[in-house]
Amino acid sequence: MSVIEVSELRKSYGGRAVVDGVSFAVEEGEIFGILGPNGAGKTTTVECVEGLRVPDAGRVRVTGLDPIADHEKVARVLGAQLQESELQAKLTVREALELYASFYPSPADWRPLAERLGLAEKLTTRFAKLSGGQKQRLFIALALVGNPRVVVLDELTTGLDPRARRDTWQLIEDVRAGGVTVLLVTHFMEEAQRLCDRIAVIDGGRIAALDTPDGLIRRSAGSTVISFTPSAPLDEGDLNALPELASLAHKDGRITLSGTDATVNAVITLLARHHITAHQLRVTDATLDDAFLDLTEAAS
């Protein structure tokens, strides 16, 4: 069952199309990621899903409800952590959590949330005195305190240190395990690859690709990377003639190639033919970062 449906969504500002015909569906219990360069239209898209912006055209539904016409009902099933948020400066963490919990008929117990997000020691601290990372963790807690069926997280772990980021990833996986559908906007490739079941890559207001993380990586021009330092020079023409070669780079005597398994096999054959030893040979799969760069460059 599709919990979120977006069809031919369009939104323009000053005559410029920020979102230009975006369509996707998020299935129940899924962690669905949205990736894209700055200004690609990611946040505008999710703000239309949240009912914070009115689309110029297209159709958006959250659990079958229109986020604009049925805004009050949508607010009861959808939690949101916005990219930029503020609270009243003198409000304490406890007061904020209690206040937001009071908005919902069956809120979550905010105490375990506060503990899990490292806020238990900050309950009496005023919002203005929180660090940037602490504010971010508070907003995540506020997005979850209403026991939402769907939660939208925009730049989830911005401002968090590496340990807090990984703890938050585990929290989101636990949230999904509890039956909550997650729409995640991020620019951290490791985060998207770790958490997301499927990812939409948005570039220039349009979807450049939509697939699983592994599927996007397989689309990368260079799905396999091989690097080594040759014991003797290799002919540049031989390297450029390698089958399915996507890229070739030289740095400090080290050669790095990206391509496919066919490229790797051909390199090994080339080295053997010329009796050249490959020192510090490394063969790795491409990453989501590689795929993202390929997809957005292709779309631009």
PDB file of C-alpha atoms in Angstrom:
ATOM      1  CA  MET A   1       0.000   0.000   0.000  1.00  0.00           C
ATOM      2  CA  SER A   2       1.300   3.466  -0.932  1.00  0.00           C
ATOM      3  CA  VAL A   3       1.330   5.732   2.107  1.00  0.00           C
ATOM      4  CA  ILE A   4       2.597   8.734   0.135  1.00  0.00           C
ATOM      5  CA  GLU A   5       1.643   9.342  -3.498  1.00  0.00           C
ATOM      6  CA  VAL A   6       3.111  12.198  -5.529  1.00  0.00           C
ATOM      7  CA  SER A   7       2.069  12.564  -9.164  1.00  0.00           C
ATOM      8  CA  GLU A   8       3.292  15.195 -11.646  1.00  0.00           C
ATOM      9  CA  LEU A   9       4.041  17.669  -8.851  1.00  0.00           C
ATOM     10  CA  ARG A  10       4.958  21.157 -10.041  1.00  0.00           C
ATOM     11  CA  LYS A  11       5.952  24.294  -8.142  1.00  0.00           C
ATOM     12  CA  SER A  12       7.452  27.506  -9.503  1.00  0.00           C
ATOM     13  CA  TYR A  13       8.806  30.700  -7.965  1.00  0.00           C
ATOM     14  CA  GLY A  14       9.213  33.865 -10.001  1.00  0.00           C
ATOM     15  CA  GLY A  15       8.562  31.955 -13.193  1.00  0.00           C
ATOM     16  CA  ARG A  16      11.276  29.370 -12.468  1.00  0.00           C
ATOM     17  CA  ALA A  17      10.206  25.747 -12.075  1.00  0.00           C
ATOM     18  CA  VAL A  18      11.674  24.463  -8.791  1.00  0.00           C
ATOM     19  CA  VAL A  19       9.735  21.177  -8.958  1.00  0.00           C
ATOM     20  CA  ASP A  20       8.952  20.109 -12.501  1.00  0.00           C
ATOM     21  CA  GLY A  21       6.784  17.009 -12.824  1.00  0.00           C
ATOM     22  CA  VAL A  22       8.000  14.909  -9.877  1.00  0.00           C
ATOM     23  CA  SER A  23       6.237  11.560  -9.339  1.00  0.00           C
ATOM     24  CA  PHE A  24       6.908   8.803  -6.806  1.00  0.00           C
ATOM     25  CA  ALA A  25       5.131   6.573  -4.292  1.00  0.00           C
ATOM     26  CA  VAL A  26       6.306   5.546  -0.821  1.00  0.00           C
ATOM     27  CA  GLU A  27       5.153   2.148   0.390  1.00  0.00           C
ATOM     28  CA  GLU A  28       4.004   1.416   3.928  1.00  0.00           C
ATOM     29  CA  GLY A  29       6.917   0.563   6.255  1.00  0.00           C
ATOM     30  CA  GLU A  30       9.515   1.821   3.803  1.00  0.00           C
ATOM     31  CA  ILE A  31      12.400   4.207   4.367  1.00  0.00           C
ATOM     32  CA  PHE A  32      12.320   6.231   1.168  1.00  0.00           C
ATOM     33  CA  GLY A  33      15.192   8.617   0.499  1.00  0.00           C
ATOM     34  CA  ILE A  34      15.392  11.790  -1.547  1.00  0.00           C
ATOM     35  CA  LEU A  35      18.836  12.875  -2.721  1.00  0.00           C
ATOM     36  CA  GLY A  36      19.849  15.822  -4.849  1.00  0.00           C
ATOM     37  CA  PRO A  37      22.208  18.773  -5.177  1.00  0.00           C
ATOM     38  CA  ASN A  38      21.490  22.016  -3.343  1.00  0.00           C
ATOM     39  CA  GLY A  39      18.567  23.781  -5.003  1.00  0.00           C
ATOM     40  CA  ALA A  40      17.368  20.623  -6.756  1.00  0.00           C
ATOM     41  CA  GLY A  41      13.817  20.896  -5.352  1.00  0.00           C
ATOM     42  CA  LYS A  42      14.048  18.314  -2.552  1.00  0.00           C
ATOM     43  CA  THR A  43      12.775  20.478   0.306  1.00  0.00           C
ATOM     44  CA  THR A  44      10.025  22.081  -1.804  1.00  0.00           C
ATOM     45  CA  THR A  45       8.825  18.589  -2.725  1.00  0.00           C
ATOM     46  CA  VAL A  46       8.587  17.388   0.871  1.00  0.00           C
ATOM     47  CA  GLU A  47       7.005  20.681   1.995  1.00  0.00           C
ATOM     48  CA  CYS A  48       4.210  19.973  -0.504  1.00  0.00           C
ATOM     49  CA  VAL A  49       3.873  16.490   1.032  1.00  0.00           C
ATOM     50  CA  GLU A  50       3.677  18.056   4.501  1.00  0.00           C
ATOM     51  CA  GLY A  51       1.054  20.585   3.396  1.00  0.00           C
ATOM     52  CA  LEU A  52       3.364  23.537   4.058  1.00  0.00           C
ATOM     53  CA  ARG A  53       3.313  24.624   0.413  1.00  0.00           C
ATOM     54  CA  VAL A  54       0.505  24.564  -2.126  1.00  0.00           C
ATOM     55  CA  PRO A  55       1.513  22.877  -5.406  1.00  0.00           C
ATOM     56  CA  ASP A  56       0.928  24.718  -8.665  1.00  0.00           C
ATOM     57  CA  ALA A  57      -0.118  21.437 -10.277  1.00  0.00           C
ATOM     58  CA  GLY A  58      -0.105  17.715  -9.637  1.00  0.00           C
ATOM     59  CA  ARG A  59      -1.505  15.447  -6.977  1.00  0.00           C
ATOM     60  CA  VAL A  60      -0.212  14.667  -3.469  1.00  0.00           C
ATOM     61  CA  ARG A  61      -1.771  12.196  -1.052  1.00  0.00           C
ATOM     62  CA  VAL A  62      -0.659  11.082   2.426  1.00  0.00           C
ATOM     63  CA  THR A  63      -2.524   7.958   3.623  1.00  0.00           C
ATOM     64  CA  GLY A  64      -5.092   8.884   0.976  1.00  0.00           C
ATOM     65  CA  LEU A  65      -5.538  12.433   2.317  1.00  0.00           C
ATOM     66  CA  ASP A  66      -4.868  15.755   0.597  1.00  0.00           C
ATOM     67  CA  PRO A  67      -2.229  17.616   2.680  1.00  0.00           C
ATOM     68  CA  ILE A  68      -3.925  20.951   1.917  1.00  0.00           C
ATOM     69  CA  ALA A  69      -7.658  20.147   1.982  1.00  0.00           C
ATOM     70  CA  ASP A  70      -7.266  17.629   4.831  1.00  0.00           C
ATOM     71  CA  HIS A  71      -4.437  19.386   6.646  1.00  0.00           C
ATOM     72  CA  GLU A  72      -5.699  18.737  10.182  1.00  0.00           C
ATOM     73  CA  LYS A  73      -6.143  15.009   9.524  1.00  0.00           C
ATOM     74  CA  VAL A  74      -2.736  14.766   7.843  1.00  0.00           C
ATOM     75  CA  ALA A  75      -1.120  16.486  10.841  1.00  0.00           C
ATOM     76  CA  ARG A  76      -2.355  13.626  13.040  1.00  0.00           C
ATOM     77  CA  VAL A  77      -0.656  10.923  10.957  1.00  0.00           C
ATOM     78  CA  LEU A  78       2.452  12.754   9.737  1.00  0.00           C
ATOM     79  CA  GLY A  79       5.371  13.956  11.839  1.00  0.00           C
ATOM     80  CA  ALA A  80       7.954  16.325  10.388  1.00  0.00           C
ATOM     81  CA  GLN A  81      11.463  17.446  11.220  1.00  0.00           C
ATOM     82  CA  LEU A  82      12.096  20.502   9.052  1.00  0.00           C
ATOM     83  CA  GLN A  83      15.400  21.592   7.576  1.00  0.00           C
ATOM     84  CA  GLU A  84      15.182  24.870   9.511  1.00  0.00           C
ATOM     85  CA  SER A  85      13.096  25.280  12.677  1.00  0.00           C
ATOM     86  CA  GLU A  86      12.974  27.470  15.768  1.00  0.00           C
ATOM     87  CA  LEU A  87      11.224  27.407  19.127  1.00  0.00           C
ATOM     88  CA  GLN A  88      10.580  30.134  21.672  1.00  0.00           C
ATOM     89  CA  ALA A  89      13.954  30.909  23.240  1.00  0.00           C
ATOM     90  CA  LYS A  90      12.907  30.407  26.889  1.00  0.00           C
ATOM     91  CA  LEU A  91      11.074  27.113  26.306  1.00  0.00           C
ATOM     92  CA  THR A  92      12.835  24.196  28.012  1.00  0.00           C
ATOM     93  CA  VAL A  93      13.335  20.813  26.394  1.00  0.00           C
ATOM     94  CA  ARG A  94      10.803  19.251  28.780  1.00  0.00           C
ATOM     95  CA  GLU A  95       8.231  21.969  28.070  1.00  0.00           C
ATOM     96  CA  ALA A  96       8.662  21.540  24.316  1.00  0.00           C
ATOM     97  CA  LEU A  97       8.197  17.781  24.511  1.00  0.00           C
ATOM     98  CA  GLU A  98       5.179  18.059  26.810  1.00  0.00           C
ATOM     99  CA  LEU A  99       3.649  20.784  24.639  1.00  0.00           C
ATOM    100  CA  TYR A 100       3.985  18.816  21.399  1.00  0.00           C
ATOM    101  CA  ALA A 101       2.734  15.621  23.068  1.00  0.00           C
ATOM    102  CA  SER A 102      -0.404  17.506  24.148  1.00  0.00           C
ATOM    103  CA  PHE A 103      -1.294  18.132  20.474  1.00  0.00           C
ATOM    104  CA  TYR A 104      -1.990  14.439  19.823  1.00  0.00           C
ATOM    105  CA  PRO A 105      -4.683  12.061  21.087  1.00  0.00           C
ATOM    106  CA  SER A 106      -2.246   9.160  21.612  1.00  0.00           C
ATOM    107  CA  PRO A 107       1.278  10.566  21.874  1.00  0.00           C
ATOM    108  CA  ALA A 108       4.413   8.530  22.442  1.00  0.00           C
ATOM    109  CA  ASP A 109       6.076   8.608  25.856  1.00  0.00           C
ATOM    110  CA  TRP A 110       8.597  11.380  25.257  1.00  0.00           C
ATOM    111  CA  ARG A 111      10.918  10.244  28.078  1.00  0.00           C
ATOM    112  CA  PRO A 112      12.418   7.231  26.220  1.00  0.00           C
ATOM    113  CA  LEU A 113      12.737   9.442  23.133  1.00  0.00           C
ATOM    114  CA  ALA A 114      14.646  12.050  25.113  1.00  0.00           C
ATOM    115  CA  GLU A 115      16.884   9.355  26.577  1.00  0.00           C
ATOM    116  CA  ARG A 116      17.566   7.771  23.196  1.00  0.00           C
ATOM    117  CA  LEU A 117      18.422  11.117  21.608  1.00  0.00           C
ATOM    118  CA  GLY A 118      20.751  12.223  24.387  1.00  0.00           C
ATOM    119  CA  LEU A 119      18.391  14.884  25.737  1.00  0.00           C
ATOM    120  CA  ALA A 120      17.666  13.406  29.178  1.00  0.00           C
ATOM    121  CA  GLU A 121      20.312  15.619  30.807  1.00  0.00           C
ATOM    122  CA  LYS A 122      18.971  18.706  29.011  1.00  0.00           C
ATOM    123  CA  LEU A 123      15.304  18.614  30.030  1.00  0.00           C
ATOM    124  CA  THR A 124      15.550  21.841  32.063  1.00  0.00           C
ATOM    125  CA  THR A 125      17.733  23.623  29.498  1.00  0.00           C
ATOM    126  CA  ARG A 126      16.132  26.469  27.563  1.00  0.00           C
ATOM    127  CA  PHE A 127      16.023  26.178  23.787  1.00  0.00           C
ATOM    128  CA  ALA A 128      18.294  29.203  23.297  1.00  0.00           C
ATOM    129  CA  LYS A 129      21.022  27.507  25.358  1.00  0.00           C
ATOM    130  CA  LEU A 130      21.084  24.294  23.316  1.00  0.00           C
ATOM    131  CA  SER A 131      23.880  23.611  20.841  1.00  0.00           C
ATOM    132  CA  GLY A 132      23.045  23.188  17.160  1.00  0.00           C
ATOM    133  CA  GLY A 133      23.250  19.404  17.443  1.00  0.00           C
ATOM    134  CA  GLN A 134      21.059  19.357  20.555  1.00  0.00           C
ATOM    135  CA  LYS A 135      18.439  21.465  18.799  1.00  0.00           C
ATOM    136  CA  GLN A 136      18.492  19.038  15.881  1.00  0.00           C
ATOM    137  CA  ARG A 137      17.947  16.080  18.217  1.00  0.00           C
ATOM    138  CA  LEU A 138      15.071  17.899  19.922  1.00  0.00           C
ATOM    139  CA  PHE A 139      13.347  18.481  16.576  1.00  0.00           C
ATOM    140  CA  ILE A 140      13.696  14.793  15.727  1.00  0.00           C
ATOM    141  CA  ALA A 141      12.041  13.949  19.052  1.00  0.00           C
ATOM    142  CA  LEU A 142       9.227  16.431  18.368  1.00  0.00           C
ATOM    143  CA  ALA A 143       8.642  14.819  14.952  1.00  0.00           C
ATOM    144  CA  LEU A 144       8.199  11.421  16.613  1.00  0.00           C
ATOM    145  CA  VAL A 145       6.334  12.352  19.794  1.00  0.00           C
ATOM    146  CA  GLY A 146       2.899  12.228  18.121  1.00  0.00           C
ATOM    147  CA  ASN A 147       3.254   8.526  17.261  1.00  0.00           C
ATOM    148  CA  PRO A 148       2.979   9.332  13.549  1.00  0.00           C
ATOM    149  CA  ARG A 149       2.206   6.783  10.869  1.00  0.00           C
ATOM    150  CA  VAL A 150       4.550   8.676   8.530  1.00  0.00           C
ATOM    151  CA  VAL A 151       7.523  10.856   9.426  1.00  0.00           C
ATOM    152  CA  VAL A 152       9.361  13.274   7.126  1.00  0.00           C
ATOM    153  CA  LEU A 153      12.964  13.970   8.100  1.00  0.00           C
ATOM    154  CA  ASP A 154      14.721  16.767   6.194  1.00  0.00           C
ATOM    155  CA  GLU A 155      18.516  16.731   6.673  1.00  0.00           C
ATOM    156  CA  LEU A 156      18.101  14.396   9.641  1.00  0.00           C
ATOM    157  CA  THR A 157      21.645  14.400  11.036  1.00  0.00           C
ATOM    158  CA  THR A 158      23.024  17.780  10.012  1.00  0.00           C
ATOM    159  CA  GLY A 159      24.989  19.189  12.941  1.00  0.00           C
ATOM    160  CA  LEU A 160      25.389  15.851  14.705  1.00  0.00           C
ATOM    161  CA  ASP A 161      28.790  14.374  15.491  1.00  0.00           C
ATOM    162  CA  PRO A 162      29.609  10.929  13.976  1.00  0.00           C
ATOM    163  CA  ARG A 163      28.580   8.963  17.089  1.00  0.00           C
ATOM    164  CA  ALA A 164      25.297  10.873  17.489  1.00  0.00           C
ATOM    165  CA  ARG A 165      24.650  10.426  13.762  1.00  0.00           C
ATOM    166  CA  ARG A 166      25.011   6.640  14.000  1.00  0.00           C
ATOM    167  CA  ASP A 167      22.861   6.516  17.150  1.00  0.00           C
ATOM    168  CA  THR A 168      20.193   8.455  15.268  1.00  0.00           C
ATOM    169  CA  TRP A 169      20.382   6.024  12.342  1.00  0.00           C
ATOM    170  CA  GLN A 170      19.687   3.177  14.750  1.00  0.00           C
ATOM    171  CA  LEU A 171      16.736   5.129  16.170  1.00  0.00           C
ATOM    172  CA  ILE A 172      15.267   5.578  12.680  1.00  0.00           C
ATOM    173  CA  GLU A 173      15.678   1.861  11.965  1.00  0.00           C
ATOM    174  CA  ASP A 174      13.874   1.139  15.248  1.00  0.00           C
ATOM    175  CA  VAL A 175      11.118   3.594  14.284  1.00  0.00           C
ATOM    176  CA  ARG A 176      10.623   1.798  10.972  1.00  0.00           C
ATOM    177  CA  ALA A 177      10.630  -1.558  12.766  1.00  0.00           C
ATOM    178  CA  GLY A 178       7.733  -0.172  14.809  1.00  0.00           C
ATOM    179  CA  GLY A 179       5.684   0.300  11.628  1.00  0.00           C
ATOM    180  CA  VAL A 180       6.387   3.955  10.805  1.00  0.00           C
ATOM    181  CA  THR A 181       7.016   4.916   7.182  1.00  0.00           C
ATOM    182  CA  VAL A 182       9.954   7.314   6.759  1.00  0.00           C
ATOM    183  CA  LEU A 183      10.556   9.899   4.024  1.00  0.00           C
ATOM    184  CA  LEU A 184      14.176  10.974   4.402  1.00  0.00           C
ATOM    185  CA  VAL A 185      15.835  13.939   2.692  1.00  0.00           C
ATOM    186  CA  THR A 186      19.605  13.844   3.061  1.00  0.00           C
ATOM    187  CA  HIS A 187      22.900  14.804   1.461  1.00  0.00           C
ATOM    188  CA  PHE A 188      24.865  12.175   3.398  1.00  0.00           C
ATOM    189  CA  MET A 189      25.425   9.297   0.970  1.00  0.00           C
ATOM    190  CA  GLU A 190      26.446   6.879   3.722  1.00  0.00           C
ATOM    191  CA  GLU A 191      23.213   7.706   5.553  1.00  0.00           C
ATOM    192  CA  ALA A 192      21.096   7.052   2.457  1.00  0.00           C
ATOM    193  CA  GLN A 193      22.913   3.820   1.639  1.00  0.00           C
ATOM    194  CA  ARG A 194      22.577   2.551   5.233  1.00  0.00           C
ATOM    195  CA  LEU A 195      18.934   3.473   5.833  1.00  0.00           C
ATOM    196  CA  CYS A 196      16.968   3.656   2.595  1.00  0.00           C
ATOM    197  CA  ASP A 197      15.041   0.882   0.859  1.00  0.00           C
ATOM    198  CA  ARG A 198      14.658   3.050  -2.249  1.00  0.00           C
ATOM    199  CA  ILE A 199      16.002   6.440  -3.272  1.00  0.00           C
ATOM    200  CA  ALA A 200      14.772   9.119  -5.668  1.00  0.00           C
ATOM    201  CA  VAL A 201      17.549  11.315  -7.048  1.00  0.00           C
ATOM    202  CA  ILE A 202      16.153  14.762  -7.856  1.00  0.00           C
ATOM    203  CA  ASP A 203      18.110  17.148 -10.050  1.00  0.00           C
ATOM    204  CA  GLY A 204      16.851  20.360 -11.601  1.00  0.00           C
ATOM    205  CA  GLY A 205      13.374  19.776 -10.213  1.00  0.00           C
ATOM    206  CA  ARG A 206      13.016  16.375 -11.897  1.00  0.00           C
ATOM    207  CA  ILE A 207      13.665  12.790 -10.889  1.00  0.00           C
ATOM    208  CA  ALA A 208      16.925  11.669 -12.482  1.00  0.00           C
ATOM    209  CA  ALA A 209      16.650   8.118 -11.099  1.00  0.00           C
ATOM    210  CA  LEU A 210      14.586   6.047  -8.680  1.00  0.00           C
ATOM    211  CA  ASP A 211      15.891   2.705  -7.461  1.00  0.00           C
ATOM    212  CA  THR A 212      17.309   0.803  -4.508  1.00  0.00           C
ATOM    213  CA  PRO A 213      20.758   1.966  -3.322  1.00  0.00           C
ATOM    214  CA  ASP A 214      22.342  -1.107  -4.941  1.00  0.00           C
ATOM    215  CA  GLY A 215      20.371  -0.501  -8.113  1.00  0.00           C
ATOM    216  CA  LEU A 216      21.607   3.087  -8.334  1.00  0.00           C
ATOM    217  CA  ILE A 217      25.190   1.937  -7.774  1.00  0.00           C
ATOM    218  CA  ARG A 218      24.853  -0.628 -10.574  1.00  0.00           C
ATOM    219  CA  ARG A 219      23.784   2.216 -12.877  1.00  0.00           C
ATOM    220  CA  SER A 220      27.042   4.010 -12.182  1.00  0.00           C
ATOM    221  CA  ALA A 221      29.298   4.229 -15.231  1.00  0.00           C
ATOM    222  CA  GLY A 222      32.112   2.804 -13.127  1.00  0.00           C
ATOM    223  CA  SER A 223      30.525   0.213 -10.845  1.00  0.00           C
ATOM    224  CA  THR A 224      33.979  -1.236  -9.997  1.00  0.00           C
ATOM    225  CA  VAL A 225      37.127   0.706  -9.082  1.00  0.00           C
ATOM    226  CA  ILE A 226      40.658  -0.714  -9.399  1.00  0.00           C
ATOM    227  CA  SER A 227      43.774   1.094  -8.237  1.00  0.00           C
ATOM    228  CA  PHE A 228      47.443   0.092  -8.177  1.00  0.00           C
ATOM    229  CA  THR A 229      51.012   1.316  -8.559  1.00  0.00           C
ATOM    230  CA  PRO A 230      52.664  -0.439 -11.560  1.00  0.00           C
ATOM    231  CA  SER A 231      56.241  -1.657 -11.304  1.00  0.00           C
ATOM    232  CA  ALA A 232      56.889  -0.214 -14.773  1.00  0.00           C
ATOM    233  CA  PRO A 233      55.095   2.354 -16.959  1.00  0.00           C
ATOM    234  CA  LEU A 234      51.994   1.249 -18.846  1.00  0.00           C
ATOM    235  CA  ASP A 235      51.131   2.520 -22.301  1.00  0.00           C
ATOM    236  CA  GLU A 236      48.387   5.152 -22.084  1.00  0.00           C
ATOM    237  CA  GLY A 237      46.794   3.885 -25.268  1.00  0.00           C
ATOM    238  CA  ASP A 238      46.501   0.372 -23.817  1.00  0.00           C
ATOM    239  CA  LEU A 239      44.815   1.769 -20.701  1.00  0.00           C
ATOM    240  CA  ASN A 240      42.357   3.901 -22.655  1.00  0.00           C
ATOM    241  CA  ALA A 241      41.477   0.891 -24.823  1.00  0.00           C
ATOM    242  CA  LEU A 242      40.348  -1.192 -21.838  1.00  0.00           C
ATOM    243  CA  PRO A 243      36.781  -2.483 -22.254  1.00  0.00           C
ATOM    244  CA  GLU A 244      33.969  -0.610 -20.487  1.00  0.00           C
ATOM    245  CA  LEU A 245      36.412   1.909 -18.999  1.00  0.00           C
ATOM    246  CA  ALA A 246      34.520   4.770 -17.314  1.00  0.00           C
ATOM    247  CA  SER A 247      37.431   6.850 -15.981  1.00  0.00           C
ATOM    248  CA  LEU A 248      41.221   6.850 -15.730  1.00  0.00           C
ATOM    249  CA  ALA A 249      43.344   8.881 -13.314  1.00  0.00           C
ATOM    250  CA  HIS A 250      47.045   9.123 -12.445  1.00  0.00           C
ATOM    251  CA  LYS A 251      48.373  10.489  -9.148  1.00  0.00           C
ATOM    252  CA  ASP A 252      51.866  10.116  -7.681  1.00  0.00           C
ATOM    253  CA  GLY A 253      52.554   7.114  -9.886  1.00  0.00           C
ATOM    254  CA  ARG A 254      49.329   5.375  -8.882  1.00  0.00           C
ATOM    255  CA  ILE A 255      46.669   4.470 -11.460  1.00  0.00           C
ATOM    256  CA  THR A 256      42.963   4.443 -10.636  1.00  0.00           C
ATOM    257  CA  LEU A 257      40.442   3.054 -13.108  1.00  0.00           C
ATOM    258  CA  SER A 258      36.691   2.714 -12.867  1.00  0.00           C
ATOM    259  CA  GLY A 259      34.642   0.424 -15.049  1.00  0.00           C
ATOM    260  CA  THR A 260      33.160  -3.046 -14.732  1.00  0.00           C
ATOM    261  CA  ASP A 261      34.376  -6.558 -14.015  1.00  0.00           C
ATOM    262  CA  ALA A 262      35.397  -6.703 -17.680  1.00  0.00           C
ATOM    263  CA  THR A 263      37.685  -3.722 -17.098  1.00  0.00           C
ATOM    264  CA  VAL A 264      39.292  -5.388 -14.085  1.00  0.00           C
ATOM    265  CA  ASN A 265      39.902  -8.647 -15.967  1.00  0.00           C
ATOM    266  CA  ALA A 266      41.429  -6.764 -18.895  1.00  0.00           C
ATOM    267  CA  VAL A 267      43.763  -4.795 -16.588  1.00  0.00           C
ATOM    268  CA  ILE A 268      45.023  -8.001 -14.975  1.00  0.00           C
ATOM    269  CA  THR A 269      45.596  -9.541 -18.411  1.00  0.00           C
ATOM    270  CA  LEU A 270      47.427  -6.400 -19.578  1.00  0.00           C
ATOM    271  CA  LEU A 271      49.717  -6.438 -16.540  1.00  0.00           C
ATOM    272  CA  ALA A 272      50.500 -10.136 -16.987  1.00  0.00           C
ATOM    273  CA  ARG A 273      51.237  -9.714 -20.680  1.00  0.00           C
ATOM    274  CA  HIS A 274      53.829  -7.023 -19.971  1.00  0.00           C
ATOM    275  CA  HIS A 275      55.193  -8.766 -16.834  1.00  0.00           C
ATOM    276  CA  ILE A 276      54.305  -5.744 -14.702  1.00  0.00           C
ATOM    277  CA  THR A 277      53.567  -6.144 -11.013  1.00  0.00           C
ATOM    278  CA  ALA A 278      50.615  -4.213  -9.503  1.00  0.00           C
ATOM    279  CA  HIS A 279      51.737  -2.979  -6.090  1.00  0.00           C
ATOM    280  CA  GLN A 280      49.068  -2.227  -3.449  1.00  0.00           C
ATOM    281  CA  LEU A 281      46.343  -3.502  -5.741  1.00  0.00           C
ATOM    282  CA  ARG A 282      42.849  -2.536  -4.593  1.00  0.00           C
ATOM    283  CA  VAL A 283      39.545  -3.553  -6.215  1.00  0.00           C
ATOM    284  CA  THR A 284      36.389  -2.039  -4.708  1.00  0.00           C
ATOM    285  CA  ASP A 285      32.767  -1.526  -5.650  1.00  0.00           C
ATOM    286  CA  ALA A 286      31.577   1.937  -6.536  1.00  0.00           C
ATOM    287  CA  THR A 287      29.681   3.801  -3.809  1.00  0.00           C
ATOM    288  CA  LEU A 288      26.382   5.624  -3.780  1.00  0.00           C
ATOM    289  CA  ASP A 289      28.452   8.804  -3.899  1.00  0.00           C
ATOM    290  CA  ASP A 290      29.905   7.685  -7.260  1.00  0.00           C
ATOM    291  CA  ALA A 291      26.435   6.835  -8.570  1.00  0.00           C
ATOM    292  CA  PHE A 292      25.020  10.176  -7.387  1.00  0.00           C
ATOM    293  CA  LEU A 293      27.740  12.117  -9.191  1.00  0.00           C
ATOM    294  CA  ASP A 294      27.197  10.139 -12.382  1.00  0.00           C
ATOM    295  CA  LEU A 295      23.419  10.578 -12.277  1.00  0.00           C
ATOM    296  CA  THR A 296      23.392  14.286 -11.524  1.00  0.00           C
ATOM    297  CA  GLU A 297      26.114  15.045 -14.073  1.00  0.00           C
ATOM    298  CA  ALA A 298      24.155  13.094 -16.672  1.00  0.00           C
ATOM    299  CA  ALA A 299      20.976  15.025 -15.860  1.00  0.00           C
ATOM    300  CA  SER A 300      22.650  18.455 -15.935  1.00  0.00           C
TER     301      SER A 300
END
